[in-house]
Amino acid sequence: MKKIMLLGSGELGKEFTIAAKRAGLYVVACDKYDNAPAMQVADEREIFSMLDGDALTMAVRKHRPDIIVPEIEAIRTERLFDFERQGIQVVPSARAVNYTMNRRAIRDLASRELGLRTAKYFYAKTFDEFKTAADAIGFPCVVKPLMSSSGHGQSYVRNDDELEAAFHEAMEEGRGDVREVIIEEFIDFDSEFTLLTVTQKDGPTLFCPPIGHIQKGGDYRESWQPYHISDEALKQARHMAAEVTKALTGYGLWGVEFFMTKQGEVIFSELSPRPHDTGMVTLGHTTNLSEFELHLRAVMGWPIPAIHLEHYGCSAVVLAKEEADREPDYQLMEALKEDRTRVRVFGKPTQHVGRRMGVVLCYDELGADINLLRDKAKRLAETIIPD
Ligand SMILES: Nc1ncnc2c1ncn2[C@@H]1O[C@H](COP(=O)(O)OP(=O)(O)O)[C@@H](O)[C@H]1O
Ligand SMILES: [Mg+2]
């Protein structure tokens, strides 16, 4: 029985672990706090800061996994190269995980090396550099720490007066010891979408139907599949996803994020070398295999005969409304009264305002009205944690 070490044990790791357990694999779930979602369904758990390289090496020595599956970005990723050299499979590859955890590495690869269309961007370490970059880009622009996720430290800057605060926030909120920011042209997009892409050891690169999504403050609120785009736009997005995942190397499922401009232009944004939060919509029977099942198959080198759309579906997140060292009092009755509706409660032991605690999934026949489904999912998501 192969042993998987999961680095990060949130809701995405929990679903991946369930898929792995169904296939008879052994899973050690790691995170910095106890009773994290994936730990509740794994064989063993390990609690330590994965940003601590020595603690990470110790855990790997202790458990001797065959496969290391990172679920989050906050990992001392340089160590993954050591593990790979020791013969452990790192998913999708140590190179991919290292590149994607730093906005500079992945943006330069996509834009400079591969020539993909991205927002205009500069980097800055000092306020002077930052100001010069903002002048070159114009307003509004977007500022982010080089190392961050889920919108942390990110802001929109509308004018000169807002520059200083945005710069300091991005400098302070960055993860780890990197004190540098990226400043980007604001893309006034029509919408954004994720292309779940699967790279395989022995097989072609596969794509799920695009997923539309809405973000607030850099964090995902709802997603739906399929997201309709023209054949030409889909071809471009697939080409970009195939190029960037090939350059990063390795096997697994990736969440490749794009902006669709009002003129119908597809712009590459960023990618996760792992299941994507917007891809939780696939838990609602949209595709024949969920993104977690696809990830597992690709990781294990198992066949994926085809990916096809079986239903139209939507996801809407359930957010915590208070700060508390306990779980909310979940109310599932309203949502469960509805046909073709699923609720996933992640089981996070504590709350803070806006923390993602669960998700509601609604689906219907192919060709259903996706806007009605989105409204339904959002309405039901509101009932799960009452005021
Ligand atoms: N250049 C941009 N123009 C417009 N919106 C942006 C831009 N960059 C980021 N955003 C918005 O912020 C969200 C989060 O940014 P992203 O670069 O994906 O960071 P994260 O790693 O935190 O997900 C995006 O999904 C999008 O909604
Ligand atoms: Mg993102």
CSV table of C-alpha atoms and ligand atoms in Angstrom, one decimal:
chain,number,residue,atom,x,y,z
A,1,MET,CA,0.0,0.0,0.0
A,2,LYS,CA,1.5,3.3,-1.1
A,3,LYS,CA,1.9,6.0,1.6
A,4,ILE,CA,1.0,9.6,0.9
A,5,MET,CA,2.1,12.5,3.0
A,6,LEU,CA,-0.3,15.4,2.6
A,7,LEU,CA,1.3,18.8,3.3
A,8,GLY,CA,-1.7,21.0,4.3
A,9,SER,CA,-4.9,19.5,5.6
A,10,GLY,CA,-7.7,21.9,4.6
A,11,GLU,CA,-10.9,21.1,2.7
A,12,LEU,CA,-9.2,20.4,-0.6
A,13,GLY,CA,-6.8,18.0,1.2
A,14,LYS,CA,-9.8,16.4,2.9
A,15,GLU,CA,-11.5,15.6,-0.3
A,16,PHE,CA,-8.2,14.3,-1.8
A,17,THR,CA,-7.7,12.1,1.2
A,18,ILE,CA,-11.2,10.7,0.9
A,19,ALA,CA,-10.5,9.8,-2.8
A,20,ALA,CA,-7.1,8.2,-1.7
A,21,LYS,CA,-8.7,6.2,1.1
A,22,ARG,CA,-11.4,4.9,-1.3
A,23,ALA,CA,-8.5,3.6,-3.4
A,24,GLY,CA,-7.0,1.9,-0.4
A,25,LEU,CA,-4.0,4.2,0.1
A,26,TYR,CA,-2.4,5.3,3.4
A,27,VAL,CA,-2.5,9.0,4.2
A,28,VAL,CA,-0.5,11.0,6.7
A,29,ALA,CA,-2.1,14.4,7.0
A,30,CYS,CA,0.1,17.4,8.1
A,31,ASP,CA,-0.8,20.9,9.2
A,32,LYS,CA,0.1,23.4,11.8
A,33,TYR,CA,-3.0,22.9,13.9
A,34,ASP,CA,-4.7,19.8,15.2
A,35,ASN,CA,-7.9,18.3,13.9
A,36,ALA,CA,-7.6,20.1,10.5
A,37,PRO,CA,-10.2,18.8,8.0
A,38,ALA,CA,-8.0,16.2,6.2
A,39,MET,CA,-6.7,14.8,9.5
A,40,GLN,CA,-10.3,13.8,10.4
A,41,VAL,CA,-10.3,11.3,7.5
A,42,ALA,CA,-6.6,10.3,7.3
A,43,ASP,CA,-4.7,7.3,8.8
A,44,GLU,CA,-2.3,9.5,10.8
A,45,ARG,CA,-1.6,13.1,11.5
A,46,GLU,CA,1.4,15.3,12.1
A,47,ILE,CA,1.2,18.8,13.6
A,48,PHE,CA,4.1,21.2,12.8
A,49,SER,CA,4.8,24.3,10.8
A,50,MET,CA,5.5,23.2,7.3
A,51,LEU,CA,7.5,26.5,6.8
A,52,ASP,CA,10.0,25.0,9.2
A,53,GLY,CA,12.4,23.0,6.9
A,54,ASP,CA,13.9,20.9,9.7
A,55,ALA,CA,10.5,19.9,11.1
A,56,LEU,CA,9.4,19.0,7.6
A,57,THR,CA,12.5,16.8,7.0
A,58,MET,CA,11.9,15.2,10.4
A,59,ALA,CA,8.3,14.3,9.5
A,60,VAL,CA,9.4,12.9,6.1
A,61,ARG,CA,12.1,10.8,7.8
A,62,LYS,CA,9.7,9.5,10.4
A,63,HIS,CA,7.0,8.5,8.0
A,64,ARG,CA,9.0,7.6,4.8
A,65,PRO,CA,6.2,8.4,2.4
A,66,ASP,CA,6.2,7.2,-1.2
A,67,ILE,CA,4.5,10.4,-2.4
A,68,ILE,CA,4.4,13.9,-1.0
A,69,VAL,CA,1.3,15.9,-2.0
A,70,PRO,CA,1.4,19.6,-1.2
A,71,GLU,CA,-2.1,21.1,-0.6
A,72,ILE,CA,-1.1,24.7,0.3
A,73,GLU,CA,1.7,27.2,-0.6
A,74,ALA,CA,3.0,27.8,2.9
A,75,ILE,CA,5.7,25.1,2.8
A,76,ARG,CA,9.5,25.3,3.0
A,77,THR,CA,9.4,24.2,-0.7
A,78,GLU,CA,13.1,24.2,-1.2
A,79,ARG,CA,13.2,21.0,0.8
A,80,LEU,CA,11.0,19.3,-1.8
A,81,PHE,CA,14.1,19.1,-4.1
A,82,ASP,CA,15.9,17.0,-1.4
A,83,PHE,CA,13.0,14.7,-1.1
A,84,GLU,CA,12.7,14.3,-4.8
A,85,ARG,CA,16.4,13.4,-5.0
A,86,GLN,CA,15.8,10.7,-2.3
A,87,GLY,CA,13.4,9.1,-4.7
A,88,ILE,CA,10.1,10.4,-3.2
A,89,GLN,CA,7.5,11.5,-5.7
A,90,VAL,CA,6.7,15.1,-5.2
A,91,VAL,CA,3.3,16.2,-6.7
A,92,PRO,CA,3.3,17.4,-9.3
A,93,SER,CA,7.1,18.1,-9.1
A,94,ALA,CA,9.4,20.0,-6.7
A,95,ARG,CA,10.0,22.4,-9.6
A,96,ALA,CA,6.3,23.2,-10.1
A,97,VAL,CA,5.7,23.7,-6.4
A,98,ASN,CA,8.7,26.0,-6.1
A,99,TYR,CA,7.8,28.1,-9.0
A,100,THR,CA,4.1,28.6,-8.2
A,101,MET,CA,4.7,29.7,-4.6
A,102,ASN,CA,6.5,32.8,-5.7
A,103,ARG,CA,4.6,35.2,-8.0
A,104,ARG,CA,7.8,36.4,-9.6
A,105,ALA,CA,9.0,32.9,-10.7
A,106,ILE,CA,5.7,31.9,-12.2
A,107,ARG,CA,4.9,35.3,-13.8
A,108,ASP,CA,8.4,35.5,-15.4
A,109,LEU,CA,8.1,32.0,-16.7
A,110,ALA,CA,4.6,32.6,-18.2
A,111,SER,CA,5.3,36.0,-19.6
A,112,ARG,CA,9.0,36.2,-20.5
A,113,GLU,CA,9.9,32.6,-21.2
A,114,LEU,CA,6.6,31.3,-22.7
A,115,GLY,CA,5.3,34.6,-24.1
A,116,LEU,CA,1.8,34.1,-22.6
A,117,ARG,CA,-0.4,37.2,-22.4
A,118,THR,CA,-0.5,38.5,-18.8
A,119,ALA,CA,-1.3,41.8,-17.1
A,120,LYS,CA,1.5,44.3,-17.4
A,121,TYR,CA,3.7,44.0,-14.2
A,122,PHE,CA,6.7,45.2,-12.3
A,123,TYR,CA,8.4,44.2,-9.0
A,124,ALA,CA,9.3,46.6,-6.2
A,125,LYS,CA,11.4,46.4,-3.0
A,126,THR,CA,11.3,50.0,-2.1
A,127,PHE,CA,8.6,52.7,-2.2
A,128,ASP,CA,10.5,54.6,-4.8
A,129,GLU,CA,10.6,51.6,-7.1
A,130,PHE,CA,7.0,51.1,-6.4
A,131,LYS,CA,6.0,54.6,-7.2
A,132,THR,CA,7.9,54.5,-10.5
A,133,ALA,CA,6.2,51.3,-11.4
A,134,ALA,CA,2.8,52.7,-10.6
A,135,ASP,CA,3.5,55.7,-12.8
A,136,ALA,CA,4.4,53.4,-15.7
A,137,ILE,CA,1.3,51.2,-15.2
A,138,GLY,CA,-1.2,53.9,-14.4
A,139,PHE,CA,-4.3,53.7,-12.2
A,140,PRO,CA,-6.1,51.6,-11.1
A,141,CYS,CA,-3.5,49.0,-10.5
A,142,VAL,CA,-3.2,45.9,-8.3
A,143,VAL,CA,-0.6,45.2,-5.6
A,144,LYS,CA,0.3,41.9,-4.1
A,145,PRO,CA,3.1,40.4,-1.9
A,146,LEU,CA,5.3,38.1,-4.0
A,147,MET,CA,4.4,35.3,-1.6
A,148,SER,CA,0.8,35.2,-0.5
A,149,SER,CA,-2.5,33.5,-1.3
A,150,SER,CA,-6.2,34.0,-1.0
A,151,GLY,CA,-5.9,37.7,-1.4
A,152,HIS,CA,-3.7,38.3,1.6
A,153,GLY,CA,-1.9,41.7,1.5
A,154,GLN,CA,-3.5,42.4,-1.9
A,155,SER,CA,-5.1,45.7,-2.8
A,156,TYR,CA,-6.4,47.9,-5.6
A,157,VAL,CA,-4.9,51.3,-5.9
A,158,ARG,CA,-7.0,54.0,-7.5
A,159,ASN,CA,-4.8,57.0,-7.1
A,160,ASP,CA,-1.5,58.4,-5.8
A,161,ASP,CA,-2.9,58.9,-2.3
A,162,GLU,CA,-3.5,55.2,-1.9
A,163,LEU,CA,0.0,54.1,-2.9
A,164,GLU,CA,1.7,54.3,0.4
A,165,ALA,CA,-0.8,52.2,2.4
A,166,ALA,CA,-1.0,49.6,-0.4
A,167,PHE,CA,2.7,49.2,-0.5
A,168,HIS,CA,3.2,48.8,3.2
A,169,GLU,CA,0.3,46.3,3.5
A,170,ALA,CA,1.8,44.2,0.7
A,171,MET,CA,5.2,44.3,2.2
A,172,GLU,CA,4.0,43.4,5.7
A,173,GLU,CA,1.5,40.7,4.7
A,174,GLY,CA,3.9,38.7,2.6
A,175,ARG,CA,4.7,35.1,3.7
A,176,GLY,CA,8.2,34.1,4.7
A,177,ASP,CA,11.2,36.3,4.4
A,178,VAL,CA,10.6,37.7,1.0
A,179,ARG,CA,10.0,41.5,1.2
A,180,GLU,CA,9.0,42.4,-2.3
A,181,VAL,CA,5.8,43.2,-4.1
A,182,ILE,CA,4.3,42.8,-7.6
A,183,ILE,CA,2.4,45.7,-9.1
A,184,GLU,CA,0.1,44.8,-12.0
A,185,GLU,CA,-2.1,46.5,-14.5
A,186,PHE,CA,-5.7,46.2,-13.4
A,187,ILE,CA,-7.5,44.0,-15.8
A,188,ASP,CA,-11.1,45.2,-16.1
A,189,PHE,CA,-12.3,41.7,-16.9
A,190,ASP,CA,-15.7,40.6,-17.9
A,191,SER,CA,-15.2,37.5,-15.9
A,192,GLU,CA,-12.6,35.1,-14.7
A,193,PHE,CA,-12.4,31.3,-15.1
A,194,THR,CA,-10.3,28.3,-14.1
A,195,LEU,CA,-9.3,25.6,-16.5
A,196,LEU,CA,-8.6,22.4,-14.5
A,197,THR,CA,-5.8,20.7,-16.4
A,198,VAL,CA,-4.5,17.2,-15.9
A,199,THR,CA,-0.9,16.2,-16.8
A,200,GLN,CA,-0.3,12.5,-17.0
A,201,LYS,CA,2.7,10.2,-16.9
A,202,ASP,CA,1.5,8.1,-19.7
A,203,GLY,CA,-1.1,10.0,-21.5
A,204,PRO,CA,-2.1,13.3,-23.0
A,205,THR,CA,-2.8,16.5,-21.1
A,206,LEU,CA,-6.6,16.6,-20.4
A,207,PHE,CA,-8.9,19.6,-19.6
A,208,CYS,CA,-12.1,19.9,-17.6
A,209,PRO,CA,-14.8,22.2,-19.0
A,210,PRO,CA,-14.0,25.8,-17.9
A,211,ILE,CA,-15.3,26.9,-14.5
A,212,GLY,CA,-16.5,30.5,-14.0
A,213,HIS,CA,-16.0,32.1,-10.6
A,214,ILE,CA,-16.5,35.2,-8.5
A,215,GLN,CA,-13.8,36.4,-6.1
A,216,LYS,CA,-14.2,39.0,-3.3
A,217,GLY,CA,-11.1,40.5,-1.8
A,218,GLY,CA,-9.1,37.9,-3.6
A,219,ASP,CA,-11.0,35.0,-2.1
A,220,TYR,CA,-13.4,32.7,-4.0
A,221,ARG,CA,-17.2,33.0,-3.2
A,222,GLU,CA,-18.9,31.0,-5.9
A,223,SER,CA,-18.1,29.0,-9.0
A,224,TRP,CA,-20.0,27.3,-11.8
A,225,GLN,CA,-19.4,24.8,-14.5
A,226,PRO,CA,-19.5,25.0,-17.4
A,227,TYR,CA,-18.4,28.6,-18.0
A,228,HIS,CA,-19.3,29.3,-21.7
A,229,ILE,CA,-16.6,30.7,-23.9
A,230,SER,CA,-16.0,30.6,-27.6
A,231,ASP,CA,-14.1,27.7,-29.2
A,232,GLU,CA,-11.3,30.1,-30.1
A,233,ALA,CA,-11.0,31.4,-26.5
A,234,LEU,CA,-11.1,27.8,-25.2
A,235,LYS,CA,-8.4,26.8,-27.6
A,236,GLN,CA,-6.1,29.7,-26.5
A,237,ALA,CA,-6.7,28.9,-22.8
A,238,ARG,CA,-5.9,25.2,-23.3
A,239,HIS,CA,-2.8,26.0,-25.2
A,240,MET,CA,-1.6,28.3,-22.4
A,241,ALA,CA,-2.4,25.8,-19.7
A,242,ALA,CA,-0.7,23.0,-21.6
A,243,GLU,CA,2.4,25.1,-22.2
A,244,VAL,CA,2.8,26.3,-18.6
A,245,THR,CA,2.1,22.9,-17.0
A,246,LYS,CA,4.6,21.3,-19.4
A,247,ALA,CA,7.3,23.8,-18.5
A,248,LEU,CA,6.7,23.2,-14.8
A,249,THR,CA,6.8,19.4,-15.2
A,250,GLY,CA,5.1,16.6,-13.3
A,251,TYR,CA,1.9,14.8,-13.0
A,252,GLY,CA,-1.3,15.9,-11.3
A,253,LEU,CA,-4.3,18.2,-11.6
A,254,TRP,CA,-3.7,22.0,-11.9
A,255,GLY,CA,-6.0,25.0,-11.5
A,256,VAL,CA,-5.0,27.4,-14.2
A,257,GLU,CA,-6.6,30.8,-13.8
A,258,PHE,CA,-7.5,33.2,-16.6
A,259,PHE,CA,-9.2,36.6,-17.1
A,260,MET,CA,-11.6,37.1,-19.9
A,261,THR,CA,-11.6,40.7,-21.0
A,262,LYS,CA,-14.7,42.5,-22.3
A,263,GLN,CA,-13.3,42.2,-25.8
A,264,GLY,CA,-13.1,38.4,-25.5
A,265,GLU,CA,-9.3,38.2,-24.9
A,266,VAL,CA,-7.9,35.5,-22.7
A,267,ILE,CA,-5.3,36.6,-20.2
A,268,PHE,CA,-3.2,34.2,-18.1
A,269,SER,CA,-3.4,35.0,-14.4
A,270,GLU,CA,-1.7,32.4,-12.3
A,271,LEU,CA,-2.0,28.7,-11.5
A,272,SER,CA,-2.1,26.2,-8.6
A,273,PRO,CA,-0.2,22.9,-9.0
A,274,ARG,CA,-3.0,21.1,-7.2
A,275,PRO,CA,-6.8,21.1,-7.0
A,276,HIS,CA,-8.3,24.5,-7.0
A,277,ASP,CA,-10.9,25.9,-4.6
A,278,THR,CA,-13.2,26.9,-7.5
A,279,GLY,CA,-13.0,23.3,-8.6
A,280,MET,CA,-15.0,22.2,-5.6
A,281,VAL,CA,-18.0,22.6,-8.0
A,282,THR,CA,-16.9,19.2,-9.4
A,283,LEU,CA,-18.0,17.6,-6.1
A,284,GLY,CA,-21.5,18.4,-7.3
A,285,HIS,CA,-21.5,15.8,-10.1
A,286,THR,CA,-20.6,18.2,-12.9
A,287,THR,CA,-17.8,16.0,-14.3
A,288,ASN,CA,-17.6,12.2,-14.3
A,289,LEU,CA,-14.6,12.4,-12.0
A,290,SER,CA,-14.2,15.2,-9.4
A,291,GLU,CA,-11.0,17.3,-9.4
A,292,PHE,CA,-9.8,15.2,-6.5
A,293,GLU,CA,-10.3,11.9,-8.2
A,294,LEU,CA,-8.6,13.3,-11.2
A,295,HIS,CA,-5.7,14.5,-9.1
A,296,LEU,CA,-5.3,11.1,-7.5
A,297,ARG,CA,-5.4,9.2,-10.8
A,298,ALA,CA,-2.8,11.5,-12.3
A,299,VAL,CA,-0.6,11.3,-9.2
A,300,MET,CA,-0.8,7.5,-9.2
A,301,GLY,CA,-0.3,7.1,-12.9
A,302,TRP,CA,-3.7,5.5,-13.3
A,303,PRO,CA,-5.8,5.8,-16.5
A,304,ILE,CA,-8.2,8.6,-17.1
A,305,PRO,CA,-10.3,7.3,-20.1
A,306,ALA,CA,-12.1,10.6,-20.5
A,307,ILE,CA,-13.4,13.7,-18.8
A,308,HIS,CA,-16.9,14.7,-19.6
A,309,LEU,CA,-19.6,17.0,-18.3
A,310,GLU,CA,-22.5,15.2,-16.8
A,311,HIS,CA,-24.4,18.1,-15.2
A,312,TYR,CA,-24.4,21.8,-14.9
A,313,GLY,CA,-23.5,22.9,-11.4
A,314,CYS,CA,-22.6,25.6,-9.0
A,315,SER,CA,-20.8,26.0,-5.7
A,316,ALA,CA,-21.3,28.7,-3.1
A,317,VAL,CA,-19.1,29.1,0.0
A,318,VAL,CA,-20.3,29.1,3.6
A,319,LEU,CA,-18.4,31.7,5.6
A,320,ALA,CA,-17.9,32.0,9.4
A,321,LYS,CA,-19.5,35.1,10.9
A,322,GLU,CA,-17.7,35.4,14.2
A,323,GLU,CA,-14.4,34.8,16.0
A,324,ALA,CA,-14.8,31.7,18.1
A,325,ASP,CA,-12.7,28.7,19.4
A,326,ARG,CA,-15.5,26.3,18.4
A,327,GLU,CA,-17.5,25.2,15.4
A,328,PRO,CA,-20.6,27.0,14.3
A,329,ASP,CA,-24.0,25.5,14.9
A,330,TYR,CA,-24.5,24.2,11.4
A,331,GLN,CA,-28.1,24.2,10.1
A,332,LEU,CA,-28.5,21.8,7.2
A,333,MET,CA,-32.3,21.3,7.1
A,334,GLU,CA,-33.1,24.1,4.6
A,335,ALA,CA,-30.4,23.1,2.1
A,336,LEU,CA,-31.1,19.4,2.3
A,337,LYS,CA,-34.8,19.8,1.5
A,338,GLU,CA,-33.7,20.7,-2.0
A,339,ASP,CA,-33.2,18.2,-4.7
A,340,ARG,CA,-29.8,17.9,-6.4
A,341,THR,CA,-28.1,19.8,-3.7
A,342,ARG,CA,-25.1,18.7,-1.6
A,343,VAL,CA,-23.6,20.4,1.5
A,344,ARG,CA,-20.0,19.8,2.5
A,345,VAL,CA,-19.1,20.9,6.0
A,346,PHE,CA,-15.3,21.0,6.3
A,347,GLY,CA,-15.1,20.5,10.1
A,348,LYS,CA,-12.7,23.3,10.9
A,349,PRO,CA,-12.4,23.4,14.7
A,350,THR,CA,-12.3,27.2,15.0
A,351,GLN,CA,-13.8,30.2,13.3
A,352,HIS,CA,-12.8,33.7,12.3
A,353,VAL,CA,-14.9,36.1,10.3
A,354,GLY,CA,-14.9,35.2,6.6
A,355,ARG,CA,-13.2,31.8,7.1
A,356,ARG,CA,-14.5,29.2,4.6
A,357,MET,CA,-16.3,26.6,6.7
A,358,GLY,CA,-18.3,24.7,4.0
A,359,VAL,CA,-19.7,24.8,0.6
A,360,VAL,CA,-23.2,24.2,-1.0
A,361,LEU,CA,-23.3,22.5,-4.4
A,362,CYS,CA,-26.4,22.6,-6.6
A,363,TYR,CA,-26.6,20.8,-10.0
A,364,ASP,CA,-29.1,20.1,-12.7
A,365,GLU,CA,-29.4,18.6,-16.2
A,366,LEU,CA,-27.1,19.7,-19.0
A,367,GLY,CA,-28.4,22.9,-20.4
A,368,ALA,CA,-30.1,24.1,-17.2
A,369,ASP,CA,-30.2,27.8,-16.4
A,370,ILE,CA,-26.9,28.4,-14.6
A,371,ASN,CA,-27.9,31.8,-13.2
A,372,LEU,CA,-30.9,30.2,-11.4
A,373,LEU,CA,-28.6,27.5,-10.1
A,374,ARG,CA,-26.1,30.1,-8.9
A,375,ASP,CA,-28.9,32.0,-7.0
A,376,LYS,CA,-30.1,28.8,-5.4
A,377,ALA,CA,-26.6,27.8,-4.2
A,378,LYS,CA,-25.9,31.3,-2.8
A,379,ARG,CA,-29.3,31.4,-1.1
A,380,LEU,CA,-28.9,28.0,0.5
A,381,ALA,CA,-25.3,28.7,1.5
A,382,GLU,CA,-26.6,31.6,3.6
A,383,THR,CA,-28.8,29.3,5.6
A,384,ILE,CA,-26.0,27.0,6.8
A,385,ILE,CA,-24.7,29.3,9.5
A,386,PRO,CA,-27.6,31.4,10.8
A,387,ASP,CA,-27.0,34.8,12.3
B,1,LIG,N1,-4.2,42.3,-12.5
B,1,LIG,C1,-5.5,42.1,-12.0
B,1,LIG,N2,-6.5,42.8,-12.5
B,1,LIG,C2,-7.8,42.5,-11.9
B,1,LIG,N3,-8.1,41.7,-10.9
B,1,LIG,C3,-7.0,41.0,-10.4
B,1,LIG,C4,-5.7,41.2,-10.9
B,1,LIG,N4,-4.9,40.3,-10.2
B,1,LIG,C5,-5.7,39.7,-9.3
B,1,LIG,N5,-7.0,40.1,-9.4
B,1,LIG,C6,-8.1,39.6,-8.6
B,1,LIG,O1,-7.7,39.1,-7.4
B,1,LIG,C7,-7.9,37.7,-7.3
B,1,LIG,C8,-6.7,37.0,-6.6
B,1,LIG,O2,-5.5,37.3,-7.3
B,1,LIG,P1,-4.5,36.1,-7.6
B,1,LIG,O3,-3.4,36.7,-8.4
B,1,LIG,O4,-5.2,35.0,-8.2
B,1,LIG,O5,-3.9,35.8,-6.1
B,1,LIG,P2,-4.1,34.6,-5.1
B,1,LIG,O6,-2.8,33.8,-5.3
B,1,LIG,O7,-4.2,35.2,-3.8
B,1,LIG,O8,-5.3,33.8,-5.6
B,1,LIG,C9,-8.1,37.3,-8.7
B,1,LIG,O9,-8.8,36.1,-8.8
B,1,LIG,C10,-8.8,38.5,-9.3
B,1,LIG,O10,-10.2,38.5,-8.9
B,2,MG,MG,-5.7,33.1,-7.5
